[in-house]
């Protein structure tokens, strides 16, 4: 259990909080494992009707911890916790709602593509900086984003990797509703409660129907990306990009 993920369950809602605000909620291997365990547990717990994920403080998440990218490159078996998390995230049977403030970068943006509802602050900022880091898209984003926005827009977001803000995320369909900064958690909780008040079996079966068509393609994308991503972590391009980030402000 990572100290950097907080969980509490209230009125049928499992709230998972990325709790590492001094690092902008960058996600570590332990955090992936804890999130993975929490989702597996929730699937077996009839008292949990909805899962809500958000970030402590002013940000959702700045993505994978870049220090740990370096460690994973040296010990690729460490990637198994990431893959296990992506597996349960992409096949999760219960409704998953996200409340987004501030930065949503890398996995902080790609995990949203698996959520059923995303509520975000107007000034939230989304970014898929994989190529800039010498990497390739992950979490089935190479499949899900083109499906959502078409090839050209997905190319722009995933390959150019420039950040964009709440209004654009709303316009392209990554976000359901915007709110004022500081209100994303409350709005996400409002929607989580609305979903939790509906007949549980009908919600679960309906989510399954909505996701059914894409499920095989998502799993294939996860495998394809995972293979290439693992290799890219050891590439010179990625090593240079990680070092550039980690040595910022040191010269
Ligand atoms: N991995 C590891 N540490 C991270 C991090 C990440 N993904 N994102 C932020 N941090 C750390 C910073 O190193 C810094 O640590 P320090 O205080 O010990 O120096 C702290 O979090 C605060 O970040 P900082 O960069 O000073 O804040 P900022 O407001 O200037 O910028 C971001 C915020 C998120 C825009 C910037 O940190 C960033 O670009 N992070 C990397 C995002 C990324 O590429 N993620 C990988 C996606 S695949």
mmCIF file of C-alpha atoms and ligand atoms in Angstrom:
data_model
loop_
_atom_site.group_PDB
_atom_site.id
_atom_site.type_symbol
_atom_site.label_atom_id
_atom_site.label_comp_id
_atom_site.label_asym_id
_atom_site.label_seq_id
_atom_site.Cartn_x
_atom_site.Cartn_y
_atom_site.Cartn_z
ATOM 1 C CA UNK A 1 0.000 0.000 0.000
ATOM 2 C CA UNK A 2 1.555 3.302 -1.050
ATOM 3 C CA UNK A 3 1.291 6.226 1.339
ATOM 4 C CA UNK A 4 0.802 8.332 -1.787
ATOM 5 C CA UNK A 5 -2.654 6.945 -2.571
ATOM 6 C CA UNK A 6 -5.445 7.673 -0.098
ATOM 7 C CA UNK A 7 -8.639 5.674 -0.162
ATOM 8 C CA UNK A 8 -11.913 6.215 1.586
ATOM 9 C CA UNK A 9 -15.313 4.724 1.013
ATOM 10 C CA UNK A 10 -18.471 6.634 1.741
ATOM 11 C CA UNK A 11 -22.092 6.132 0.684
ATOM 12 C CA UNK A 12 -21.134 3.509 -1.914
ATOM 13 C CA UNK A 13 -18.369 5.636 -3.445
ATOM 14 C CA UNK A 14 -14.734 4.580 -3.324
ATOM 15 C CA UNK A 15 -12.634 7.754 -3.430
ATOM 16 C CA UNK A 16 -9.034 7.288 -4.572
ATOM 17 C CA UNK A 17 -6.791 10.295 -4.115
ATOM 18 C CA UNK A 18 -3.337 10.655 -5.697
ATOM 19 C CA UNK A 19 -1.646 12.103 -2.673
ATOM 20 C CA UNK A 20 1.818 13.307 -3.640
ATOM 21 C CA UNK A 21 1.197 16.969 -4.187
ATOM 22 C CA UNK A 22 4.822 18.091 -3.648
ATOM 23 C CA UNK A 23 5.631 16.127 -6.842
ATOM 24 C CA UNK A 24 2.451 17.270 -8.601
ATOM 25 C CA UNK A 25 1.047 13.780 -7.916
ATOM 26 C CA UNK A 26 3.584 12.050 -10.186
ATOM 27 C CA UNK A 27 2.785 8.330 -10.125
ATOM 28 C CA UNK A 28 5.288 5.786 -8.761
ATOM 29 C CA UNK A 29 5.350 2.003 -9.200
ATOM 30 C CA UNK A 30 3.989 1.565 -5.657
ATOM 31 C CA UNK A 31 1.139 3.931 -6.482
ATOM 32 C CA UNK A 32 0.249 1.945 -9.637
ATOM 33 C CA UNK A 33 0.201 -1.225 -7.541
ATOM 34 C CA UNK A 34 -1.953 0.359 -4.824
ATOM 35 C CA UNK A 35 -4.411 1.740 -7.389
ATOM 36 C CA UNK A 36 -4.530 -1.653 -9.076
ATOM 37 C CA UNK A 37 -5.219 -3.457 -5.771
ATOM 38 C CA UNK A 38 -7.887 -0.882 -4.842
ATOM 39 C CA UNK A 39 -9.761 -1.369 -8.129
ATOM 40 C CA UNK A 40 -9.596 -5.172 -7.847
ATOM 41 C CA UNK A 41 -10.901 -4.952 -4.285
ATOM 42 C CA UNK A 42 -13.723 -2.629 -5.338
ATOM 43 C CA UNK A 43 -14.839 -5.005 -8.081
ATOM 44 C CA UNK A 44 -15.419 -7.680 -5.425
ATOM 45 C CA UNK A 45 -17.064 -5.361 -2.903
ATOM 46 C CA UNK A 46 -20.821 -5.047 -3.434
ATOM 47 C CA UNK A 47 -20.972 -2.017 -1.154
ATOM 48 C CA UNK A 48 -18.902 -0.012 -3.683
ATOM 49 C CA UNK A 49 -21.013 1.287 -6.555
ATOM 50 C CA UNK A 50 -18.728 3.904 -8.101
ATOM 51 C CA UNK A 51 -15.016 4.769 -7.980
ATOM 52 C CA UNK A 52 -13.930 8.405 -8.028
ATOM 53 C CA UNK A 53 -10.311 9.312 -8.707
ATOM 54 C CA UNK A 54 -8.759 12.719 -8.131
ATOM 55 C CA UNK A 55 -5.530 14.407 -7.079
ATOM 56 C CA UNK A 56 -4.604 16.063 -3.821
ATOM 57 C CA UNK A 57 -4.090 19.813 -4.021
ATOM 58 C CA UNK A 58 -3.952 21.826 -7.209
ATOM 59 C CA UNK A 59 -3.162 19.062 -9.736
ATOM 60 C CA UNK A 60 -4.555 15.780 -10.956
ATOM 61 C CA UNK A 61 -1.204 14.187 -11.909
ATOM 62 C CA UNK A 62 2.032 15.100 -13.689
ATOM 63 C CA UNK A 63 2.264 11.553 -15.030
ATOM 64 C CA UNK A 64 4.665 8.743 -14.449
ATOM 65 C CA UNK A 65 7.472 9.624 -12.041
ATOM 66 C CA UNK A 66 10.383 10.328 -14.382
ATOM 67 C CA UNK A 67 12.957 9.066 -11.853
ATOM 68 C CA UNK A 68 11.154 5.754 -11.952
ATOM 69 C CA UNK A 69 11.133 5.699 -15.763
ATOM 70 C CA UNK A 70 14.913 5.517 -15.421
ATOM 71 C CA UNK A 71 14.638 2.633 -12.936
ATOM 72 C CA UNK A 72 12.103 0.761 -15.083
ATOM 73 C CA UNK A 73 14.446 1.094 -18.058
ATOM 74 C CA UNK A 74 17.101 -0.725 -16.007
ATOM 75 C CA UNK A 75 14.671 -3.289 -14.511
ATOM 76 C CA UNK A 76 11.901 -3.833 -17.080
ATOM 77 C CA UNK A 77 10.139 -6.331 -14.763
ATOM 78 C CA UNK A 78 9.101 -3.297 -12.674
ATOM 79 C CA UNK A 79 6.741 -2.449 -15.524
ATOM 80 C CA UNK A 80 4.466 -5.327 -14.469
ATOM 81 C CA UNK A 81 2.704 -3.153 -11.858
ATOM 82 C CA UNK A 82 2.026 -0.509 -14.508
ATOM 83 C CA UNK A 83 0.653 -3.123 -16.905
ATOM 84 C CA UNK A 84 -1.485 -4.682 -14.143
ATOM 85 C CA UNK A 85 -2.964 -1.262 -13.371
ATOM 86 C CA UNK A 86 -3.688 -0.571 -17.054
ATOM 87 C CA UNK A 87 -5.306 -3.987 -17.346
ATOM 88 C CA UNK A 88 -7.803 -3.433 -14.528
ATOM 89 C CA UNK A 89 -8.326 0.225 -15.509
ATOM 90 C CA UNK A 90 -9.260 -0.743 -19.067
ATOM 91 C CA UNK A 91 -11.569 -3.585 -18.053
ATOM 92 C CA UNK A 92 -12.986 -2.123 -14.834
ATOM 93 C CA UNK A 93 -16.628 -3.104 -14.479
ATOM 94 C CA UNK A 94 -17.850 -0.371 -12.143
ATOM 95 C CA UNK A 95 -18.337 3.283 -13.114
ATOM 96 C CA UNK A 96 -15.166 5.334 -12.868
ATOM 97 C CA UNK A 97 -15.429 9.108 -12.427
ATOM 98 C CA UNK A 98 -12.511 11.567 -12.400
ATOM 99 C CA UNK A 99 -12.234 15.047 -10.916
ATOM 100 C CA UNK A 100 -9.413 17.007 -12.558
ATOM 101 C CA UNK A 101 -7.677 20.133 -11.306
ATOM 102 C CA UNK A 102 -4.491 21.614 -12.767
ATOM 103 C CA UNK A 103 -2.053 19.376 -14.609
ATOM 104 C CA UNK A 104 -3.165 16.077 -16.173
ATOM 105 C CA UNK A 105 -0.046 14.842 -17.981
ATOM 106 C CA UNK A 106 1.010 11.458 -19.377
ATOM 107 C CA UNK A 107 -0.830 8.731 -17.456
ATOM 108 C CA UNK A 108 -2.671 11.611 -15.753
ATOM 109 C CA UNK A 109 -4.282 12.278 -19.139
ATOM 110 C CA UNK A 110 -4.404 8.790 -20.669
ATOM 111 C CA UNK A 111 -6.170 7.243 -17.686
ATOM 112 C CA UNK A 112 -9.005 9.730 -18.251
ATOM 113 C CA UNK A 113 -9.720 8.045 -21.599
ATOM 114 C CA UNK A 114 -10.823 4.986 -19.574
ATOM 115 C CA UNK A 115 -13.073 6.916 -17.204
ATOM 116 C CA UNK A 116 -16.819 6.984 -17.672
ATOM 117 C CA UNK A 117 -17.175 10.630 -16.653
ATOM 118 C CA UNK A 118 -14.532 13.356 -16.354
ATOM 119 C CA UNK A 119 -15.254 16.613 -14.539
ATOM 120 C CA UNK A 120 -12.537 19.222 -14.854
ATOM 121 C CA UNK A 121 -11.663 22.738 -13.757
ATOM 122 C CA UNK A 122 -11.641 25.322 -16.561
ATOM 123 C CA UNK A 123 -7.922 25.934 -16.071
ATOM 124 C CA UNK A 124 -6.966 22.254 -16.020
ATOM 125 C CA UNK A 125 -4.206 21.433 -18.504
ATOM 126 C CA UNK A 126 -3.927 18.174 -20.431
ATOM 127 C CA UNK A 127 -0.807 16.880 -22.167
ATOM 128 C CA UNK A 128 0.451 13.696 -23.805
ATOM 129 C CA UNK A 129 4.231 14.411 -23.947
ATOM 130 C CA UNK A 130 5.322 10.888 -24.874
ATOM 131 C CA UNK A 131 7.133 11.653 -28.125
ATOM 132 C CA UNK A 132 8.868 14.676 -26.592
ATOM 133 C CA UNK A 133 10.231 12.209 -24.031
ATOM 134 C CA UNK A 134 11.399 9.796 -26.748
ATOM 135 C CA UNK A 135 8.536 7.422 -25.894
ATOM 136 C CA UNK A 136 5.324 6.277 -27.557
ATOM 137 C CA UNK A 137 1.700 6.646 -26.414
ATOM 138 C CA UNK A 138 0.529 4.302 -23.632
ATOM 139 C CA UNK A 139 -2.610 3.118 -21.833
ATOM 140 C CA UNK A 140 -4.259 2.349 -25.198
ATOM 141 C CA UNK A 141 -4.310 6.073 -25.999
ATOM 142 C CA UNK A 142 -3.034 5.275 -29.516
ATOM 143 C CA UNK A 143 -6.359 3.504 -30.020
ATOM 144 C CA UNK A 144 -8.767 5.477 -27.816
ATOM 145 C CA UNK A 145 -7.788 9.031 -28.747
ATOM 146 C CA UNK A 146 -8.143 8.598 -32.556
ATOM 147 C CA UNK A 147 -11.479 6.902 -31.851
ATOM 148 C CA UNK A 148 -12.577 9.974 -29.894
ATOM 149 C CA UNK A 149 -11.170 12.794 -32.026
ATOM 150 C CA UNK A 150 -10.115 11.345 -35.400
ATOM 151 C CA UNK A 151 -6.618 10.733 -36.733
ATOM 152 C CA UNK A 152 -5.409 14.289 -37.403
ATOM 153 C CA UNK A 153 -6.408 15.695 -34.036
ATOM 154 C CA UNK A 154 -5.036 12.600 -32.262
ATOM 155 C CA UNK A 155 -1.762 12.960 -34.167
ATOM 156 C CA UNK A 156 -1.516 16.576 -33.018
ATOM 157 C CA UNK A 157 -2.200 15.703 -29.387
ATOM 158 C CA UNK A 158 -0.140 12.497 -29.181
ATOM 159 C CA UNK A 159 2.810 13.330 -31.427
ATOM 160 C CA UNK A 160 3.247 17.101 -31.068
ATOM 161 C CA UNK A 161 2.307 16.604 -27.437
ATOM 162 C CA UNK A 162 1.485 20.223 -26.669
ATOM 163 C CA UNK A 163 -0.654 21.009 -23.646
ATOM 164 C CA UNK A 164 -4.275 22.125 -23.985
ATOM 165 C CA UNK A 165 -6.829 23.460 -21.549
ATOM 166 C CA UNK A 166 -10.229 22.541 -20.182
ATOM 167 C CA UNK A 167 -12.358 24.149 -22.914
ATOM 168 C CA UNK A 168 -10.560 22.249 -25.679
ATOM 169 C CA UNK A 169 -10.759 19.011 -23.687
ATOM 170 C CA UNK A 170 -14.511 19.605 -23.398
ATOM 171 C CA UNK A 171 -14.816 20.407 -27.124
ATOM 172 C CA UNK A 172 -13.006 17.208 -28.196
ATOM 173 C CA UNK A 173 -15.031 15.040 -25.817
ATOM 174 C CA UNK A 174 -12.391 14.132 -23.224
ATOM 175 C CA UNK A 175 -14.320 15.955 -20.501
ATOM 176 C CA UNK A 176 -18.026 15.903 -19.661
ATOM 177 C CA UNK A 177 -18.374 19.207 -17.829
ATOM 178 C CA UNK A 178 -16.159 22.095 -16.721
ATOM 179 C CA UNK A 179 -16.264 23.907 -13.416
ATOM 180 C CA UNK A 180 -14.443 26.705 -11.649
ATOM 181 C CA UNK A 181 -10.960 25.933 -10.281
ATOM 182 C CA UNK A 182 -11.147 24.190 -6.917
ATOM 183 C CA UNK A 183 -14.586 22.676 -7.618
ATOM 184 C CA UNK A 184 -13.688 19.571 -9.660
ATOM 185 C CA UNK A 185 -13.800 17.144 -6.742
ATOM 186 C CA UNK A 186 -17.218 18.367 -5.597
ATOM 187 C CA UNK A 187 -18.625 18.167 -9.118
ATOM 188 C CA UNK A 188 -17.149 14.674 -9.596
ATOM 189 C CA UNK A 189 -18.697 13.619 -6.275
ATOM 190 C CA UNK A 190 -22.056 15.006 -7.372
ATOM 191 C CA UNK A 191 -21.980 12.845 -10.516
ATOM 192 C CA UNK A 192 -20.633 9.830 -8.610
ATOM 193 C CA UNK A 193 -23.602 10.149 -6.231
ATOM 194 C CA UNK A 194 -26.045 10.447 -9.151
ATOM 195 C CA UNK A 195 -24.645 7.227 -10.646
ATOM 196 C CA UNK A 196 -24.605 5.468 -7.261
ATOM 197 C CA UNK A 197 -28.332 6.241 -6.838
ATOM 198 C CA UNK A 198 -29.204 4.314 -10.043
ATOM 199 C CA UNK A 199 -30.011 0.576 -10.133
ATOM 200 C CA UNK A 200 -26.554 -1.038 -9.784
ATOM 201 C CA UNK A 201 -26.989 -4.040 -12.066
ATOM 202 C CA UNK A 202 -28.479 -1.928 -14.851
ATOM 203 C CA UNK A 203 -25.543 0.506 -14.604
ATOM 204 C CA UNK A 204 -22.955 -2.307 -14.720
ATOM 205 C CA UNK A 205 -24.612 -4.061 -17.659
ATOM 206 C CA UNK A 206 -24.979 -0.771 -19.535
ATOM 207 C CA UNK A 207 -21.326 0.164 -19.035
ATOM 208 C CA UNK A 208 -20.386 -3.279 -20.326
ATOM 209 C CA UNK A 209 -22.552 -2.755 -23.421
ATOM 210 C CA UNK A 210 -20.944 0.650 -24.069
ATOM 211 C CA UNK A 211 -17.405 -0.699 -23.757
ATOM 212 C CA UNK A 212 -17.937 -4.146 -25.268
ATOM 213 C CA UNK A 213 -17.273 -3.239 -28.903
ATOM 214 C CA UNK A 214 -13.887 -1.633 -28.210
ATOM 215 C CA UNK A 215 -12.611 -4.065 -25.564
ATOM 216 C CA UNK A 216 -10.562 -6.427 -27.778
ATOM 217 C CA UNK A 217 -8.988 -3.499 -29.628
ATOM 218 C CA UNK A 218 -8.083 -1.812 -26.335
ATOM 219 C CA UNK A 219 -6.370 -4.961 -25.039
ATOM 220 C CA UNK A 220 -4.455 -5.341 -28.327
ATOM 221 C CA UNK A 221 -3.378 -1.683 -28.167
ATOM 222 C CA UNK A 222 -2.187 -2.118 -24.569
ATOM 223 C CA UNK A 223 -0.021 -5.079 -25.542
ATOM 224 C CA UNK A 224 1.346 -3.448 -28.705
ATOM 225 C CA UNK A 225 2.160 -0.176 -26.953
ATOM 226 C CA UNK A 226 3.601 -1.959 -23.881
ATOM 227 C CA UNK A 227 6.118 -3.848 -25.997
ATOM 228 C CA UNK A 228 7.347 -0.751 -27.813
ATOM 229 C CA UNK A 229 7.181 1.492 -24.727
ATOM 230 C CA UNK A 230 9.467 -0.887 -22.796
ATOM 231 C CA UNK A 231 12.070 -0.730 -25.584
ATOM 232 C CA UNK A 232 11.765 3.033 -25.897
ATOM 233 C CA UNK A 233 12.510 3.517 -22.178
ATOM 234 C CA UNK A 234 16.037 2.253 -22.928
ATOM 235 C CA UNK A 235 16.492 4.353 -26.078
ATOM 236 C CA UNK A 236 19.037 7.147 -26.217
ATOM 237 C CA UNK A 237 16.268 9.626 -27.068
ATOM 238 C CA UNK A 238 14.369 8.746 -23.891
ATOM 239 C CA UNK A 239 17.481 8.730 -21.706
ATOM 240 C CA UNK A 240 18.413 12.196 -22.970
ATOM 241 C CA UNK A 241 14.891 13.499 -22.288
ATOM 242 C CA UNK A 242 14.762 12.026 -18.752
ATOM 243 C CA UNK A 243 18.182 13.470 -17.912
ATOM 244 C CA UNK A 244 17.123 16.870 -19.288
ATOM 245 C CA UNK A 245 14.115 16.873 -16.914
ATOM 246 C CA UNK A 246 15.987 15.507 -13.906
ATOM 247 C CA UNK A 247 18.909 17.921 -14.236
ATOM 248 C CA UNK A 248 16.741 21.056 -14.675
ATOM 249 C CA UNK A 249 18.014 23.974 -12.699
ATOM 250 C CA UNK A 250 21.138 22.115 -11.601
ATOM 251 C CA UNK A 251 23.678 23.890 -13.831
HETATM 252 N N1 LIG B 1 8.255 12.862 -12.269
HETATM 253 C C1 LIG B 1 9.050 13.158 -11.233
HETATM 254 N N2 LIG B 1 9.017 14.334 -10.583
HETATM 255 C C2 LIG B 1 8.120 15.232 -11.006
HETATM 256 C C3 LIG B 1 7.264 15.018 -12.082
HETATM 257 C C4 LIG B 1 7.340 13.748 -12.730
HETATM 258 N N3 LIG B 1 6.526 13.411 -13.730
HETATM 259 N N4 LIG B 1 6.488 16.098 -12.275
HETATM 260 C C5 LIG B 1 6.866 16.993 -11.339
HETATM 261 N N5 LIG B 1 7.854 16.484 -10.581
HETATM 262 C C6 LIG B 1 8.526 17.107 -9.453
HETATM 263 C C7 LIG B 1 9.584 18.119 -9.903
HETATM 264 O O1 LIG B 1 10.804 17.473 -10.192
HETATM 265 C C8 LIG B 1 9.658 18.990 -8.658
HETATM 266 O O2 LIG B 1 10.412 18.305 -7.685
HETATM 267 P P1 LIG B 1 11.422 19.134 -6.707
HETATM 268 O O3 LIG B 1 10.545 20.127 -5.996
HETATM 269 O O4 LIG B 1 12.001 18.091 -5.833
HETATM 270 O O5 LIG B 1 12.397 19.788 -7.647
HETATM 271 C C9 LIG B 1 8.203 19.014 -8.158
HETATM 272 O O6 LIG B 1 7.594 17.877 -8.712
HETATM 273 C C10 LIG B 1 7.443 20.237 -8.610
HETATM 274 O O7 LIG B 1 7.514 20.305 -10.027
HETATM 275 P P2 LIG B 1 7.999 21.611 -10.831
HETATM 276 O O8 LIG B 1 8.470 21.170 -12.171
HETATM 277 O O9 LIG B 1 8.940 22.393 -10.002
HETATM 278 O O10 LIG B 1 6.634 22.404 -10.942
HETATM 279 P P3 LIG B 1 6.146 23.349 -12.133
HETATM 280 O O11 LIG B 1 4.869 23.943 -11.663
HETATM 281 O O12 LIG B 1 7.239 24.258 -12.565
HETATM 282 O O13 LIG B 1 5.861 22.367 -13.372
HETATM 283 C C11 LIG B 1 4.953 20.394 -14.436
HETATM 284 C C12 LIG B 1 4.867 21.346 -13.228
HETATM 285 C C13 LIG B 1 4.001 19.257 -14.131
HETATM 286 C C14 LIG B 1 4.504 21.130 -15.700
HETATM 287 C C15 LIG B 1 6.419 19.907 -14.608
HETATM 288 O O14 LIG B 1 6.864 19.394 -13.351
HETATM 289 C C16 LIG B 1 6.567 18.799 -15.622
HETATM 290 O O15 LIG B 1 6.583 19.059 -16.807
HETATM 291 N N6 LIG B 1 6.679 17.549 -15.136
HETATM 292 C C17 LIG B 1 6.956 16.418 -15.996
HETATM 293 C C18 LIG B 1 5.720 15.978 -16.734
HETATM 294 C C19 LIG B 1 6.025 14.761 -17.567
HETATM 295 O O16 LIG B 1 6.679 14.832 -18.588
HETATM 296 N N7 LIG B 1 5.546 13.600 -17.101
HETATM 297 C C20 LIG B 1 5.789 12.327 -17.732
HETATM 298 C C21 LIG B 1 4.664 12.019 -18.625
HETATM 299 S S1 LIG B 1 4.893 10.536 -19.534
#
